[in-house]
Coordinates of C-alpha atoms in Angstrom, one line a residue:
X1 CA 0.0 0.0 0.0
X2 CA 3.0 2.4 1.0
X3 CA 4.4 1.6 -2.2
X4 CA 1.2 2.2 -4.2
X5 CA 1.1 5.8 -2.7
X6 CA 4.5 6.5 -3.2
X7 CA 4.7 5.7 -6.8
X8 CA 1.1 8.1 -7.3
X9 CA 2.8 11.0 -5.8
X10 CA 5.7 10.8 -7.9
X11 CA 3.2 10.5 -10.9
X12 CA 2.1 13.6 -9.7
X13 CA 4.7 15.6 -9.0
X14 CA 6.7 14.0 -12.0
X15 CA 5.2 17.3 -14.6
X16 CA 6.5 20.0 -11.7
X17 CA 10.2 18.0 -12.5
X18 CA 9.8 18.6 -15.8
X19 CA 9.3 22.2 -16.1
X20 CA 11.7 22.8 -13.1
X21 CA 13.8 21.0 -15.2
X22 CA 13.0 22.8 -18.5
X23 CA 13.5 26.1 -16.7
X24 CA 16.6 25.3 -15.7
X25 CA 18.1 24.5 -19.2
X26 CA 16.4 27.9 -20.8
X27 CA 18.3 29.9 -17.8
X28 CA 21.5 29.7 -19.4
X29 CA 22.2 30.9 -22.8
X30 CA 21.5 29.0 -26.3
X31 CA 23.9 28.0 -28.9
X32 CA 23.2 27.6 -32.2
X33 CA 24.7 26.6 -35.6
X34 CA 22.5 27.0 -38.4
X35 CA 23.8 24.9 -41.8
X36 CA 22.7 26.5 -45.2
X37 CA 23.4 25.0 -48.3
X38 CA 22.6 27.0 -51.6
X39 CA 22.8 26.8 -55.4
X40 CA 26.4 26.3 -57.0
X41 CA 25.3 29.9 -58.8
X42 CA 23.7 30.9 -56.0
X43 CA 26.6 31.9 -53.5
X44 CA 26.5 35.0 -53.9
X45 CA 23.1 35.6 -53.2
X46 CA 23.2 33.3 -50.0
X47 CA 26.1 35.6 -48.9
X48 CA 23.9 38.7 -49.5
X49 CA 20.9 37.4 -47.8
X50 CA 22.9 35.6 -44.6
X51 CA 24.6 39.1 -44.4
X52 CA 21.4 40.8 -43.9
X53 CA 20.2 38.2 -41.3
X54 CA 23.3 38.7 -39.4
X55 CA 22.7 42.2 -39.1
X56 CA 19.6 42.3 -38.1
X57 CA 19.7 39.1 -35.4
X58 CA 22.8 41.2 -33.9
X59 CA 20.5 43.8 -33.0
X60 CA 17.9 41.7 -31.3
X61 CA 17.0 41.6 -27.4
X62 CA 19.5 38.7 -26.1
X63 CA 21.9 38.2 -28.9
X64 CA 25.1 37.2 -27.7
X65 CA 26.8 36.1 -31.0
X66 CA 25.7 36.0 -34.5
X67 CA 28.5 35.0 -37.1
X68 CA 28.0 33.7 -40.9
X69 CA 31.4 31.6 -41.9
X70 CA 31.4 30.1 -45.5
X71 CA 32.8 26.6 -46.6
X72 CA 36.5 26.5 -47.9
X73 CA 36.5 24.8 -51.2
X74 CA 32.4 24.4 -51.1
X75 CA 31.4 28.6 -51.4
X76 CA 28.1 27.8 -51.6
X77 CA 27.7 26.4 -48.1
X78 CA 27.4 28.0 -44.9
X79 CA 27.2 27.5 -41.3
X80 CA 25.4 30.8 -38.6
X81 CA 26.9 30.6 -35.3
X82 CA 24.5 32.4 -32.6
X83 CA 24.4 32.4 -29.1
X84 CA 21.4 34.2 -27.4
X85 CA 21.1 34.6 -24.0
X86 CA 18.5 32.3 -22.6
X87 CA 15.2 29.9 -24.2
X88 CA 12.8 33.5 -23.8
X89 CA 15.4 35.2 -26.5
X90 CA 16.0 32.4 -28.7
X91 CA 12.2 31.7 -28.9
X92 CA 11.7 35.5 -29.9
X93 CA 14.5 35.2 -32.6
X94 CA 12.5 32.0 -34.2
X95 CA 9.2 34.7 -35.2
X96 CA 11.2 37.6 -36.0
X97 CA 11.0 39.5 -39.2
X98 CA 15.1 38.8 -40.2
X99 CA 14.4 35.0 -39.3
X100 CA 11.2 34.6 -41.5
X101 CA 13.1 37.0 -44.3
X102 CA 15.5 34.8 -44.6
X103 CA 14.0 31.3 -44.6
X104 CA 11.5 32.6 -47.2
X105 CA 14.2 34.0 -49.3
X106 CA 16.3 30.8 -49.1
X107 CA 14.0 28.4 -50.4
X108 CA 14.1 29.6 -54.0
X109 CA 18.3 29.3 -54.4
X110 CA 18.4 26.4 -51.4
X111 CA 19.6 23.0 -52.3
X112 CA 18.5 21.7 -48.7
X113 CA 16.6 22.7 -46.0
X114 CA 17.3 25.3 -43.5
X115 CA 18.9 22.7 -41.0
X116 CA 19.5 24.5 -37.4
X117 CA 21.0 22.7 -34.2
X118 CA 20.1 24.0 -31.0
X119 CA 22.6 23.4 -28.1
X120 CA 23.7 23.9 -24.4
X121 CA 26.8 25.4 -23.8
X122 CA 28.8 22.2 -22.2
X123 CA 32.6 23.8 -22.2
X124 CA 33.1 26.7 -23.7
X125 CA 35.8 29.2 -23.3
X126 CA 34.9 33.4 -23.3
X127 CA 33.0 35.1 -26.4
X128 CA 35.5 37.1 -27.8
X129 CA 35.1 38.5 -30.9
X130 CA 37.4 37.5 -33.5
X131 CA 39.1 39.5 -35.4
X132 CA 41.9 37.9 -37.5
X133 CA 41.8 38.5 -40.9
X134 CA 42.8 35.2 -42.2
X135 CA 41.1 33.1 -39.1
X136 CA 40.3 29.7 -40.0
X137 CA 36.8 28.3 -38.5
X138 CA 36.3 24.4 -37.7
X139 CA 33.2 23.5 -37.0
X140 CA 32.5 19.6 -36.2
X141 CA 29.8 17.0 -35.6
X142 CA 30.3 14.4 -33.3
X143 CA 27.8 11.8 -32.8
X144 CA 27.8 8.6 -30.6
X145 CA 25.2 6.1 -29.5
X146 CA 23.5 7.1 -26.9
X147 CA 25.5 4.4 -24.1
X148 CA 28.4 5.9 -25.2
X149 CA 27.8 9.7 -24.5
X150 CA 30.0 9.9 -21.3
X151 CA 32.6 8.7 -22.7
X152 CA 32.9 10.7 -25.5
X153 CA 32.3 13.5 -22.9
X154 CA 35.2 12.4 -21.0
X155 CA 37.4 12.4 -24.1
X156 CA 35.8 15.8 -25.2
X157 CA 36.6 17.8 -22.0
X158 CA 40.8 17.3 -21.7
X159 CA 40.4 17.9 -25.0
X160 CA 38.7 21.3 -25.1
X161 CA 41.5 22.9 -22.3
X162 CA 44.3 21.6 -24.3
X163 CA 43.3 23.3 -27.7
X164 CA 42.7 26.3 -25.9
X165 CA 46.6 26.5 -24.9
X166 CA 47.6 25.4 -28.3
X167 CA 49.3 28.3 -30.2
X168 CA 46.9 30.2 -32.4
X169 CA 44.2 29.1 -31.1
X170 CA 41.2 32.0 -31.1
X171 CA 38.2 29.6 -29.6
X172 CA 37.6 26.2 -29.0
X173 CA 33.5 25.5 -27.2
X174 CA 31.9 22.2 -26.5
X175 CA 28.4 22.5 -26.9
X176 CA 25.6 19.7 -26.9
X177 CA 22.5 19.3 -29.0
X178 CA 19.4 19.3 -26.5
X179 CA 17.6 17.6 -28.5
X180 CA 20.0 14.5 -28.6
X181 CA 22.1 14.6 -26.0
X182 CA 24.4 12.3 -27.5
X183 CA 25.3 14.5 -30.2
X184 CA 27.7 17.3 -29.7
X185 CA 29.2 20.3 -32.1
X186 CA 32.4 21.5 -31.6
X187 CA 33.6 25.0 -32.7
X188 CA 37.2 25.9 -33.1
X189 CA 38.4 28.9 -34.4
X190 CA 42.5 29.4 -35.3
X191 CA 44.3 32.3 -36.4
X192 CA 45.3 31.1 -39.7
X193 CA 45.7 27.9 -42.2
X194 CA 48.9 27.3 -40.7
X195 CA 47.4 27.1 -37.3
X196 CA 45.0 24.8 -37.8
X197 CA 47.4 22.4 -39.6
X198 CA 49.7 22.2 -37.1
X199 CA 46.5 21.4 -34.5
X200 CA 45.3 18.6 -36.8
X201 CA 48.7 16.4 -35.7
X202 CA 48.6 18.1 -32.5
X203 CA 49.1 15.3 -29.1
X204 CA 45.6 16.4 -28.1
X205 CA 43.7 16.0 -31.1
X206 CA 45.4 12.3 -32.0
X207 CA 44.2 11.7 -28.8
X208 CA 41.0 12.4 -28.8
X209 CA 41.0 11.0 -32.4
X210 CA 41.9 7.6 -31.1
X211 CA 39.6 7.6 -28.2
X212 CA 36.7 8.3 -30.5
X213 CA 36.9 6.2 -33.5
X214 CA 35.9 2.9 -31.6
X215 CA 32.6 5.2 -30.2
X216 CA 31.7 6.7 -33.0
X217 CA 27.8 6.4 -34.0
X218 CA 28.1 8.4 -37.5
X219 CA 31.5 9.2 -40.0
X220 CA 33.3 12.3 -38.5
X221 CA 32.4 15.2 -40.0
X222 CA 34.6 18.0 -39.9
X223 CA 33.9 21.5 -42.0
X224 CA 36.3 24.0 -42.5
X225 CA 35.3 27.9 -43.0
X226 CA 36.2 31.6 -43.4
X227 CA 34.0 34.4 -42.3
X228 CA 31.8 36.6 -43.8
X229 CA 32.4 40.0 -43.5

């Protein structure tokens, strides 16, 4: 009987966890990296349009970050990298006019949808601006099986502080998809080309290479980018 009561209250109380736990997740602020893939012809124009979104999203209530890098050797793709400042902000930003402007206008030079991640910061360094000229952007995907997500956490960390000490090194954040928490995106920026090369056969990045092959869920995708002015 004590049992049967127990397990009713905790039925009871279990929606009050929920949002407590909901709340807690939308205190902190929201990453983002929004992938856009136009028309070979079309770069240009996705430039011109991603431009204006930037703009815009940068004067919103809450923005944090808002960044448009494009693909080296693939010009006609793209990755946004945003950070607003908690769920309230980022829900805003999804009904503005600059976000509606610019998914309208993609879909007549798109080659794929508008794809956008939505993240929780899990070890990240500060939000500095960047503002090397020939800075080279990495941005990652990393995704597991769900039984191996603590692993690849525990490789990810060490990691993360070691690239930040690596010379030329401009940002390096951890952040993890809430939607699947096994998936995680990592964004690295380095001062130049010759930067990131040397990081690529860097102890820490072998190492983490290594440790994460046997996990992996899905092939490795690294991108590499240049910003947008």
């Amino acid at each position: 009987m004590r049992l049967t009561v127990q397990l009713l209250l905790a039925m009871a109380l279990m929606p009050s966890f929920v949002q407590a736990a909901r709340a807690e997740g939308a205190a902190g602020p929201i990453h983002t990296a929004t992938y856009v893939e136009v028309g070979a012809s079309s770069d240009k124009d996705g430039i011109k349009l991603l431009q204006q979104y930037r703009d815009a999203a940068r004067k919103e209530t809450g923005n944090m970050r808002s960044e448009v890098a494009q693909e080296l050797g693939r010009p006609n793709r793209f990755v946004v990298l945003e950070i607003w400042k908690d769920q309230a902000a980022t829900d805003a930003h999804g009904k503005s006019a600059g976000t509606s402007a610019l998914r309208d206008k993609l879909k007549t030079i798109q080659n794929g949808p508008y794809d956008e991640r939505v993240h929780n910061a899990f070890a990240v360094g500060p939000n500095d601006p960047i503002s090397a000229k020939r800075a080279v952007y990495v941005v990652s995907h990393v995704d597991v099986p769900p039984p191996k997500k603590d692993e690849v956490i525990a490789a990810l960390n060490p990691l993360a502080e070691a690239s930040r000490k690596g010379d030329g090194n401009l940002r390096f954040e951890v952040l993890q998809q809430t939607s699947r928490p096994n998936h995680f995106t990592v964004i690295e920026a380095w001062k130049d080309k010759k930067a990131y090369d040397a990081r690529g056969s860097a102890a820490p990045q072998k190492k983490f290479r290594d440790a994460l092959g046997p996990m992996l869920g899905a092939l490795y995708d690294e991108r590499i980018y240049r910003t947008v002015d």
